[in-house]
């Protein structure tokens, strides 16, 4: 590098800073500057693509790590004490020795940090050295370089299945339609393919991109972390500006699929890429227990001060009382004694050093270890493992496991959480006529109830030859038939595993058409079909969506574990994993080519196989993933030839509703064949392929709650706008009736459809309205200009785009409505009932209509038939206030009604979003919360994501309760983050919820086990462990304290300091950790069987003020015994200091360990090994130390002391009696409490010991005896109070959950 | 099947450990179960208690306080710190045979050998015969480290304050005094005598102490502690070793001699005895008392009734508890315990 003046360097640095801070960045191609030195590079201010996620550097590791660690108050405290020990007048030990514990703790933590950092360094290095292709001007082609060589302004080529190295503005793709498919699983876990398109009017015509000719300027924003937002424009040399957005950006970490290659211009690199900006690392939350713990640590500090003060005053008084200077008082070097006052003052600090262990130094480290262990067990629970998706439970927050045991309120999303979010088309209404699809309904019931009968059903159908379940055409082995039930079941399983990608489960893909409707369509086809509402309806279903079609032949190669491992890791890890696995993919494929085909079931594997073994043109009827559809599509007019091609189609939708509708359309012969950015191809029942030119897509947003697509009809050349959306969002936009010649007026259709919609909602179906609008060309032209302007705008682009969308979506003509079923997940009702029995209030917050929500509420037993359901819905604040007051009054009266005294108030509240907003206003908040508190369940409908989090926050803060939010979609993210514990369900709607959550599960039913079993265990374990830890330290340290009364409060320790350190670090540290990880008070079966047991953990739980102080008092008692029994036994004898201390140390060890044994509820082999091992370790280490250390640690000289003690029978006699006396009260207390008034947990433990059959019997009897759960009442409850139900017409700002994707 | 495993990569191991299903012993602390245990423990404790108590009772102890604070005491004149080389005699009487071997202790009260500053004040390297530490004693010895610039050996407060009264015991048989042979060997810990404390390997021992001074309170240097026996001289002098092993509690006794040789090895017969005390050690500065203790020992060491009583009390408590438990059990037993 050439020399530059410092001034220039500074100036350069400053301008670099400015360039990075500027809101807009001007980027130009690097190519003209290739080979020039750095100072001449135009993009030199922007960081390169090399990433560094390590926290430390090799040289600065020690200072930086220490700096990090000293952010912990406890570490500062202990270092402070160690330093204090270097002050000669106050030191209690040799200065160096006092450093040992803190050094051990610090170095252990440093080692852990170093290891983690090293792992990060390794993954960084791997990532940085991943190969990629960068265009080089010198070589005139794309050269293989490393990721770290990529700079802003470079041209990078990405080939199929490769990971994008930096944020690229897409300039060119191999696809003739200029689109590039990407999979963003690494970023947000969404596995459906997304389309990215080349920046419009750039390089499209070129068959091969010529990067050197790129001389435009790319103007983009400052980087931000929003994955779904990007704005830039490309300024061509002729000053023409072309806008581009997120749809042209390939994000770092995405994988290119189905596209041979793509070339992009690097806009952000390295740490400025969106994926890196999103990489925040693990979440840190503080658990309730830990907050309590901190107050108790403060109590300990106070206790320590009191004890030290006692010592200091004692020392003063003792010195004062001496008549003159005794020979044992050592003057300091000047030969003078300090005054008693000063000595007492010094003694205070000496005692703080001596008794410092009272503040448990190892507690925090131990808690971390315990939580790691607990998380290990939670994630390894096979009952929380989902075979379908091959995903086990994931813990993202590492330090709130015990909060799981204290939950009092659960806020649940509905769609995808309670329900499967696997949409099944159920019914539709077209032009005011309802088509109930009875056959389809029957099929679903059968499928649902008898999964095993699937085979029978399908076998009854006239199957095309070989279109069975198996893939191998040559497979005619009769044995095969017998395997079918199993393999078929498996196929369903693996099909579901792939559901994001390919909806291959027959349940979702298959629709049996309604016979009447089929006739209508065929009738319509005979007539002029262009204006037939039926055809329009199905065309709209097929077109108006964002479903991506991927051909079976182009099916992506994906193996399950890839996507799941990515959910678990940070994006960074994922990237490195992917890189790692890219290699293994290749390996898998090549190895498969050599292995003979095994009988393989229908699964995605077979798809891969197909790709690699079969020629792209397949023989007709050879079954593939969608072979099933062949049999279900009974459309008479459908000819065989095209059917075969259409079978290979696989639809990938961001929202399951869309896919369900597309499949429904397909069932009626309207097959979506292909979708590119500007064209949609649909095959009609007649077999004719129609290619619609897509003029624009007005994407869905949660404000409009609808989406539209504007196409040019290939035959009529009309501009047609198809809109689908939530009924309330559509109904107000209806304009002209459908067609003039059509009989019946629009008004009737609208009201009929509304009627059907209401029916659908009552059935629990999700509804959508479908409309059409013909836009005249002039209107389109003028609108289009606005639209383009909006798209290129840098400021307020979103608002402008939305405005243009709203402009167009007026005067719609209603075609009809659809009802899509979202079925309840497995064992949701059981789970909800169990959670409620566990004392948890369950709230459901949904974006759905009240009718749908209430219906689902009943279905999942959130609402019971005999519940009193209060329906709150009002339009203005005043009515809202009065309703709230009335209801509250009524509920109070209801509760006070003597008839209801001994039953739980089964009141449920149903409230809609608009009322909720009013009820949550600051003045009504208290009343609302008061009301909600009295309700057993609350159902909030039509709430926005923000409202969800608001509700959670209000309840959490007003009632001071532990809250848990569970959801699966992006709309639940706010709620998940607002609650004490956020749980994400890795379901259909991508991974945002999971990413934001603390724990991720795959089904709602797992919540039961997670809370009732693991929550309970984690909580009791940790609470008991912490209490024990406090006890242990107090009991041990107090020995030293009592000794002060016999050594003139001079800070003498009668135990060798090394042994004291060992005592805390080795002899007694592992048992409590093991206790915290492995103790099991009640078996999992019992906890699941008797949910009421969960109540023990709620509120303060096991760790309360009283338990803490009782254990501290017990510690005082035990230490008194441990000190004074040996004292009385040895008094007036010739015992020396350390010979006296050794039995004390031994007794404490036994007392402390046996105390733990009383607390341990279940002794496994591990317990025995650790407990006995600790005792053995104590004796071995102490004996060895006493044998080796002759003069090593002055002033203490433990040489041969334990040996001589162990040769003395008195030692054993003293140990035995002291231990017994120390533990007797606690033991007796436990025994008497367990015998006289056993806690529910104790009773459960008794039941646990019974053989399973009689245990179940007992559980039943016990539960009825306790009156828990569901004692049914009859005749007391009144249904909805009609006075409170104010009809509501419009809901301007509440979305349907279904629409938020 | 390899493929099968691939499909369920994330499936947790289904082992008893990971699923927390390890076979476990679940003790139930309830009345019914602990009764037999309590009875057994109670009886065992009562047994041990009786044995301890009986043993303790059989131990004879005789204490003679010779501090001389009371004017009537023969040692009163010696208690004045200004009086040097004072000798006083204490007479006492033994009623019945004091069974041997008799241990002769001196006892100090209110003497805080366990005072922290005091305990630190010594140099273990010096005491293990390291000649370098003779020249430069450890700082921990301060202020008993140097006199002027000359190092003190043995340095430190512990050595400096060594107990320096000496005793002679006579039986008075019809007016004549018969000296009871006191055996000063083997009164210190074997490890102290053989391992921890070593004289420098210089002969004569005196030469090793060249360039050093004796501790200020001492009347004679360390190499003259017992000129008669080189194996009991310098740092391995038994009295010195006994003193250097600091007492744990402020009221303590230290072994002075044992009566294991000569006519009195079988015990001290009944009769009158005279104790001749070379009274040197000042205790009035801390309100201390000095005494001589004669005691015989058993397997449980010296006389201590506490432990025996404690065992008896706890043993009886356990038995009473088990009766209480029986009542509790009868009233509150779990139905399934039947």
mmCIF file of C-alpha atoms in Angstrom, chain A residues 59 86 218 596 944 1134:
data_model
loop_
_atom_site.group_PDB
_atom_site.id
_atom_site.type_symbol
_atom_site.label_atom_id
_atom_site.label_comp_id
_atom_site.label_asym_id
_atom_site.label_seq_id
_atom_site.Cartn_x
_atom_site.Cartn_y
_atom_site.Cartn_z
ATOM 1 C CA UNK A 59 -4.594 -11.294 21.363
ATOM 2 C CA UNK A 86 -4.489 -8.325 49.656
ATOM 3 C CA UNK A 218 -27.851 1.506 -8.384
ATOM 4 C CA UNK A 596 -29.965 -51.081 -6.519
ATOM 5 C CA UNK A 944 -54.894 -7.786 14.850
ATOM 6 C CA UNK A 1134 -5.923 -30.796 74.134
#
